């Protein structure tokens, strides 16, 4: 049975979704950048089985930060053994004040891996609905040169800032140690939001020759349209926001507060097939926004996956 607190949060989510609906209908193509149309039924296309399978190692990396830091550093958890080629370099965070994170190297992908801990739904939703819900500019000390009009969720950006310096240092160390210029940033749930902001932070602070990939699972909206546009322009075709069935976390915080997703939605449908949904907020019937349009169909269990057969969690 849902706790009274969680039930209240779910009610607030439902209310916010209803309040957001009229604003969604009023948005026109003229209000968005070319080819970044919002709430337009842009053509979707299926994701091949081979591509779905290619995300499997990233799903493992996104799932395991829920394990104990000592287990991650030893890389001996059950799911860890599914990626036996991985070499952990640094593990940080305490899972309380600072989300657990780890950095290491995958020789098969020839990439540094950066992963951030997600959280269970009962802890994520209060964070989404408290005072930190509001958008604020990114810290210019962490994001030098970034436009002051690029805003993100205050709670998410604060969570990212707590580990920003050690994560950057660990990535630089790992890139040098393994002589690679590739960096993949992953996360699930709250970790997905942190991963999105961290990707921007790392790109600004690493050499321009660094190539990136950002893969998130069940991630909420992170910032305003300017942030979404920034992600689109600086990470073209390398952001993958994987969302599952009727998970309602990715449709929150509500758009009427100024939030908007970046490109990259890959939606897992009821038949477990995947569909690529171009645009920031694609209203095609095969995409999440339509799947989650009925609040009575929301499913708490969808948030944890499975994603290509991989459930989130240790």
Tab-separated table of N, CA and C in Angstrom, residues 17-114:
chain	number	residue	atom	x	y	z
A	17	UNK	N	-0.034	17.711	-13.960
A	17	UNK	CA	-0.196	17.246	-15.330
A	17	UNK	C	-1.455	17.843	-15.958
A	18	UNK	N	-2.534	17.882	-15.193
A	18	UNK	CA	-3.782	18.458	-15.696
A	18	UNK	C	-3.606	19.948	-15.970
A	19	UNK	N	-2.950	20.650	-15.049
A	19	UNK	CA	-2.724	22.073	-15.241
A	19	UNK	C	-1.833	22.350	-16.435
A	20	UNK	N	-0.936	21.421	-16.731
A	20	UNK	CA	0.000	21.641	-17.829
A	20	UNK	C	-0.637	21.431	-19.189
A	21	UNK	N	-1.702	20.661	-19.259
A	21	UNK	CA	-2.270	20.284	-20.541
A	21	UNK	C	-2.661	21.458	-21.423
A	22	UNK	N	-3.374	22.477	-20.935
A	22	UNK	CA	-3.722	23.582	-21.809
A	22	UNK	C	-2.510	24.296	-22.377
A	23	UNK	N	-1.462	24.454	-21.562
A	23	UNK	CA	-0.261	25.136	-22.040
A	23	UNK	C	0.382	24.352	-23.171
A	24	UNK	N	0.312	23.032	-23.109
A	24	UNK	CA	0.901	22.214	-24.155
A	24	UNK	C	0.206	22.465	-25.495
A	25	UNK	N	-1.091	22.600	-25.473
A	25	UNK	CA	-1.826	22.777	-26.709
A	25	UNK	C	-1.554	24.128	-27.356
A	26	UNK	N	-1.156	25.127	-26.549
A	26	UNK	CA	-0.987	26.463	-27.074
A	26	UNK	C	0.367	26.688	-27.736
A	27	UNK	N	1.302	25.776	-27.566
A	27	UNK	CA	2.630	25.965	-28.122
A	27	UNK	C	2.592	25.770	-29.629
A	28	UNK	N	3.248	26.655	-30.345
A	28	UNK	CA	3.283	26.577	-31.796
A	28	UNK	C	4.696	26.356	-32.270
A	29	UNK	N	4.828	25.972	-33.537
A	29	UNK	CA	6.138	25.720	-34.113
A	29	UNK	C	6.982	26.984	-34.082
A	30	UNK	N	6.342	28.138	-34.188
A	30	UNK	CA	7.087	29.396	-34.214
A	30	UNK	C	7.809	29.671	-32.907
A	31	UNK	N	7.395	28.999	-31.825
A	31	UNK	CA	7.981	29.267	-30.525
A	31	UNK	C	9.228	28.450	-30.256
A	32	UNK	N	9.564	27.572	-31.179
A	32	UNK	CA	10.717	26.705	-30.957
A	32	UNK	C	11.689	26.829	-32.108
A	33	UNK	N	12.912	26.340	-31.869
A	33	UNK	CA	13.936	26.437	-32.892
A	33	UNK	C	13.620	25.504	-34.052
A	34	UNK	N	14.132	25.787	-35.253
A	34	UNK	CA	13.907	24.915	-36.400
A	34	UNK	C	14.356	23.492	-36.105
A	35	UNK	N	13.534	22.532	-36.513
A	35	UNK	CA	13.802	21.104	-36.354
A	35	UNK	C	13.815	20.647	-34.902
A	36	UNK	N	13.447	21.518	-33.980
A	36	UNK	CA	13.351	21.145	-32.564
A	36	UNK	C	11.928	21.400	-32.103
A	37	UNK	N	10.961	20.968	-32.904
A	37	UNK	CA	9.574	21.285	-32.628
A	37	UNK	C	9.093	20.578	-31.385
A	38	UNK	N	8.334	21.312	-30.580
A	38	UNK	CA	7.864	20.822	-29.296
A	38	UNK	C	6.405	20.408	-29.383
A	39	UNK	N	6.091	19.254	-28.809
A	39	UNK	CA	4.727	18.735	-28.815
A	39	UNK	C	4.159	18.634	-30.222
A	40	UNK	N	4.969	18.165	-31.126
A	40	UNK	CA	4.524	17.908	-32.486
A	40	UNK	C	4.605	16.415	-32.721
A	41	UNK	N	3.653	15.870	-33.444
A	41	UNK	CA	3.663	14.446	-33.731
A	41	UNK	C	4.631	14.157	-34.875
A	42	UNK	N	5.909	14.284	-34.574
A	42	UNK	CA	6.918	13.997	-35.574
A	42	UNK	C	7.005	12.497	-35.794
A	43	UNK	N	7.395	12.125	-36.988
A	43	UNK	CA	7.432	10.721	-37.362
A	43	UNK	C	8.404	9.946	-36.477
A	44	UNK	N	7.944	8.825	-35.977
A	44	UNK	CA	8.781	7.950	-35.163
A	44	UNK	C	9.300	6.804	-36.029
A	45	UNK	N	10.291	6.103	-35.515
A	45	UNK	CA	10.786	4.947	-36.255
A	45	UNK	C	11.288	3.903	-35.269
A	46	UNK	N	11.213	2.640	-35.650
A	46	UNK	CA	11.587	1.564	-34.721
A	46	UNK	C	13.093	1.524	-34.482
A	47	UNK	N	13.455	1.047	-33.287
A	47	UNK	CA	14.856	0.823	-32.940
A	47	UNK	C	15.141	-0.654	-33.163
A	48	UNK	N	16.194	-0.950	-33.889
A	48	UNK	CA	16.497	-2.330	-34.255
A	48	UNK	C	16.944	-3.139	-33.036
A	49	UNK	N	16.754	-4.448	-33.082
A	49	UNK	CA	17.232	-5.302	-31.977
A	49	UNK	C	18.723	-5.133	-31.705
A	50	UNK	N	19.502	-4.956	-32.768
A	50	UNK	CA	20.949	-4.784	-32.579
A	50	UNK	C	21.255	-3.508	-31.804
A	51	UNK	N	20.524	-2.421	-32.116
A	51	UNK	CA	20.757	-1.169	-31.399
A	51	UNK	C	20.290	-1.277	-29.954
A	52	UNK	N	19.150	-1.947	-29.745
A	52	UNK	CA	18.673	-2.160	-28.374
A	52	UNK	C	19.738	-2.899	-27.572
A	53	UNK	N	20.311	-3.926	-28.175
A	53	UNK	CA	21.328	-4.717	-27.481
A	53	UNK	C	22.580	-3.899	-27.190
A	54	UNK	N	22.856	-2.900	-28.038
A	54	UNK	CA	24.057	-2.084	-27.839
A	54	UNK	C	23.973	-1.226	-26.571
A	55	UNK	N	22.759	-1.015	-26.067
A	55	UNK	CA	22.593	-0.225	-24.849
A	55	UNK	C	22.749	-1.069	-23.581
A	56	UNK	N	22.864	-2.357	-23.734
A	56	UNK	CA	22.910	-3.247	-22.569
A	56	UNK	C	24.048	-2.894	-21.595
A	57	UNK	N	25.277	-2.694	-22.058
A	57	UNK	CA	26.326	-2.351	-21.085
A	57	UNK	C	26.065	-1.039	-20.361
A	58	UNK	N	25.460	-0.069	-21.066
A	58	UNK	CA	25.160	1.215	-20.424
A	58	UNK	C	24.079	1.049	-19.352
A	59	UNK	N	23.111	0.150	-19.616
A	59	UNK	CA	22.070	-0.109	-18.622
A	59	UNK	C	22.678	-0.703	-17.346
A	60	UNK	N	23.657	-1.585	-17.520
A	60	UNK	CA	24.349	-2.151	-16.358
A	60	UNK	C	25.049	-1.050	-15.569
A	61	UNK	N	25.754	-0.182	-16.284
A	61	UNK	CA	26.482	0.894	-15.605
A	61	UNK	C	25.535	1.851	-14.890
A	62	UNK	N	24.349	2.063	-15.460
A	62	UNK	CA	23.376	2.961	-14.828
A	62	UNK	C	22.711	2.314	-13.624
A	63	UNK	N	22.620	0.996	-13.623
A	63	UNK	CA	21.898	0.284	-12.564
A	63	UNK	C	22.716	0.127	-11.282
A	64	UNK	N	24.009	-0.137	-11.417
A	64	UNK	CA	24.770	-0.623	-10.269
A	64	UNK	C	25.219	0.419	-9.242
A	65	UNK	N	25.116	1.724	-9.482
A	65	UNK	CA	25.493	2.640	-8.388
A	65	UNK	C	24.671	2.477	-7.122
A	66	UNK	N	23.572	1.727	-7.203
A	66	UNK	CA	22.813	1.417	-5.985
A	66	UNK	C	23.564	0.445	-5.085
A	67	UNK	N	24.602	-0.207	-5.620
A	67	UNK	CA	25.405	-1.116	-4.799
A	67	UNK	C	26.302	-0.320	-3.859
A	68	UNK	N	26.890	-0.993	-2.899
A	68	UNK	CA	27.793	-0.337	-1.961
A	68	UNK	C	29.053	0.133	-2.684
A	69	UNK	N	29.588	1.292	-2.307
A	69	UNK	CA	30.804	1.789	-2.953
A	69	UNK	C	31.959	0.785	-2.945
A	70	UNK	N	32.108	0.032	-1.859
A	70	UNK	CA	33.195	-0.952	-1.798
A	70	UNK	C	33.004	-2.049	-2.839
A	71	UNK	N	31.738	-2.401	-3.090
A	71	UNK	CA	31.426	-3.406	-4.105
A	71	UNK	C	31.734	-2.872	-5.492
A	72	UNK	N	31.432	-1.599	-5.715
A	72	UNK	CA	31.711	-0.999	-7.016
A	72	UNK	C	33.201	-0.918	-7.285
A	73	UNK	N	33.963	-0.564	-6.262
A	73	UNK	CA	35.408	-0.452	-6.446
A	73	UNK	C	36.027	-1.826	-6.704
A	74	UNK	N	35.459	-2.862	-6.104
A	74	UNK	CA	35.924	-4.232	-6.359
A	74	UNK	C	35.336	-4.792	-7.650
A	75	UNK	N	34.265	-4.172	-8.112
A	75	UNK	CA	33.524	-4.587	-9.314
A	75	UNK	C	33.173	-6.075	-9.268
A	76	UNK	N	32.510	-6.461	-8.176
A	76	UNK	CA	32.179	-7.880	-8.002
A	76	UNK	C	30.701	-8.115	-7.687
A	77	UNK	N	29.844	-7.106	-7.944
A	77	UNK	CA	28.409	-7.350	-7.778
A	77	UNK	C	27.918	-8.243	-8.912
A	78	UNK	N	26.736	-8.805	-8.744
A	78	UNK	CA	26.218	-9.733	-9.751
A	78	UNK	C	26.088	-9.071	-11.117
A	79	UNK	N	25.495	-7.867	-11.144
A	79	UNK	CA	25.364	-7.167	-12.426
A	79	UNK	C	26.711	-6.685	-12.943
A	80	UNK	N	27.602	-6.327	-12.026
A	80	UNK	CA	28.938	-5.891	-12.450
A	80	UNK	C	29.599	-6.951	-13.324
A	81	UNK	N	29.385	-8.207	-12.967
A	81	UNK	CA	30.034	-9.303	-13.681
A	81	UNK	C	29.507	-9.462	-15.106
A	82	UNK	N	28.392	-8.768	-15.407
A	82	UNK	CA	27.900	-8.769	-16.789
A	82	UNK	C	28.775	-7.904	-17.691
A	83	UNK	N	29.544	-6.983	-17.075
A	83	UNK	CA	30.518	-6.165	-17.804
A	83	UNK	C	31.905	-6.440	-17.210
A	84	UNK	N	32.410	-7.671	-17.376
A	84	UNK	CA	33.656	-8.050	-16.699
A	84	UNK	C	34.881	-7.295	-17.206
A	85	UNK	N	34.767	-6.682	-18.375
A	85	UNK	CA	35.900	-5.971	-18.957
A	85	UNK	C	36.162	-4.622	-18.286
A	86	UNK	N	35.239	-4.153	-17.471
A	86	UNK	CA	35.315	-2.812	-16.893
A	86	UNK	C	36.377	-2.725	-15.792
A	87	UNK	N	37.108	-1.616	-15.797
A	87	UNK	CA	38.082	-1.340	-14.737
A	87	UNK	C	37.641	-0.109	-13.962
A	88	UNK	N	37.191	-0.254	-12.720
A	88	UNK	CA	36.831	0.929	-11.919
A	88	UNK	C	38.084	1.706	-11.529
A	89	UNK	N	37.972	3.019	-11.520
A	89	UNK	CA	39.104	3.870	-11.150
A	89	UNK	C	38.822	4.626	-9.856
A	90	UNK	N	37.649	5.262	-9.790
A	90	UNK	CA	37.306	6.046	-8.606
A	90	UNK	C	35.819	5.874	-8.295
A	91	UNK	N	35.504	5.771	-7.015
A	91	UNK	CA	34.123	5.725	-6.545
A	91	UNK	C	33.958	6.814	-5.496
A	92	UNK	N	32.854	7.551	-5.564
A	92	UNK	CA	32.632	8.615	-4.603
A	92	UNK	C	31.186	8.693	-4.167
A	93	UNK	N	30.894	9.623	-3.271
A	93	UNK	CA	29.543	9.800	-2.766
A	93	UNK	C	29.244	8.877	-1.599
A	94	UNK	N	28.202	9.245	-0.853
A	94	UNK	CA	27.802	8.439	0.302
A	94	UNK	C	26.377	7.920	0.186
A	95	UNK	N	25.680	8.266	-0.916
A	95	UNK	CA	24.315	7.805	-1.088
A	95	UNK	C	23.306	8.542	-0.251
A	96	UNK	N	23.761	9.539	0.480
A	96	UNK	CA	22.882	10.312	1.343
A	96	UNK	C	22.969	11.786	0.953
A	97	UNK	N	23.993	12.455	1.413
A	97	UNK	CA	24.185	13.862	1.036
A	97	UNK	C	24.631	13.969	-0.419
A	98	UNK	N	25.540	13.083	-0.817
A	98	UNK	CA	26.070	13.068	-2.180
A	98	UNK	C	25.728	11.732	-2.823
A	99	UNK	N	25.089	11.792	-4.001
A	99	UNK	CA	24.765	10.560	-4.708
A	99	UNK	C	26.048	9.797	-5.044
A	100	UNK	N	25.985	8.476	-4.921
A	100	UNK	CA	27.131	7.642	-5.273
A	100	UNK	C	27.417	7.793	-6.768
A	101	UNK	N	28.691	7.837	-7.111
A	101	UNK	CA	29.115	7.912	-8.503
A	101	UNK	C	30.378	7.079	-8.675
A	102	UNK	N	30.623	6.661	-9.898
A	102	UNK	CA	31.891	5.989	-10.161
A	102	UNK	C	32.381	6.336	-11.558
A	103	UNK	N	33.688	6.243	-11.723
A	103	UNK	CA	34.350	6.491	-12.997
A	103	UNK	C	35.303	5.335	-13.262
A	104	UNK	N	35.320	4.870	-14.494
A	104	UNK	CA	36.227	3.794	-14.869
A	104	UNK	C	36.360	3.712	-16.372
A	105	UNK	N	36.909	2.588	-16.835
A	105	UNK	CA	37.206	2.442	-18.264
A	105	UNK	C	36.676	1.122	-18.792
A	106	UNK	N	36.007	1.202	-19.942
A	106	UNK	CA	35.510	0.019	-20.641
A	106	UNK	C	36.311	-0.140	-21.927
A	107	UNK	N	37.189	-1.165	-22.038
A	107	UNK	CA	38.013	-1.325	-23.234
A	107	UNK	C	37.224	-1.734	-24.470
A	108	UNK	N	36.107	-2.427	-24.258
A	108	UNK	CA	35.276	-2.809	-25.402
A	108	UNK	C	34.698	-1.584	-26.080
A	109	UNK	N	34.263	-0.617	-25.283
A	109	UNK	CA	33.730	0.634	-25.817
A	109	UNK	C	34.834	1.663	-26.039
A	110	UNK	N	36.035	1.368	-25.548
A	110	UNK	CA	37.150	2.321	-25.524
A	110	UNK	C	36.672	3.669	-25.002
A	111	UNK	N	36.058	3.638	-23.834
A	111	UNK	CA	35.434	4.842	-23.294
A	111	UNK	C	35.551	4.902	-21.780
A	112	UNK	N	35.752	6.112	-21.290
A	112	UNK	CA	35.562	6.369	-19.866
A	112	UNK	C	34.071	6.257	-19.574
A	113	UNK	N	33.726	5.647	-18.476
A	113	UNK	CA	32.336	5.542	-18.039
A	113	UNK	C	32.157	6.372	-16.776
A	114	UNK	N	31.158	7.237	-16.777
A	114	UNK	CA	30.792	8.028	-15.599
A	114	UNK	C	29.352	7.683	-15.264
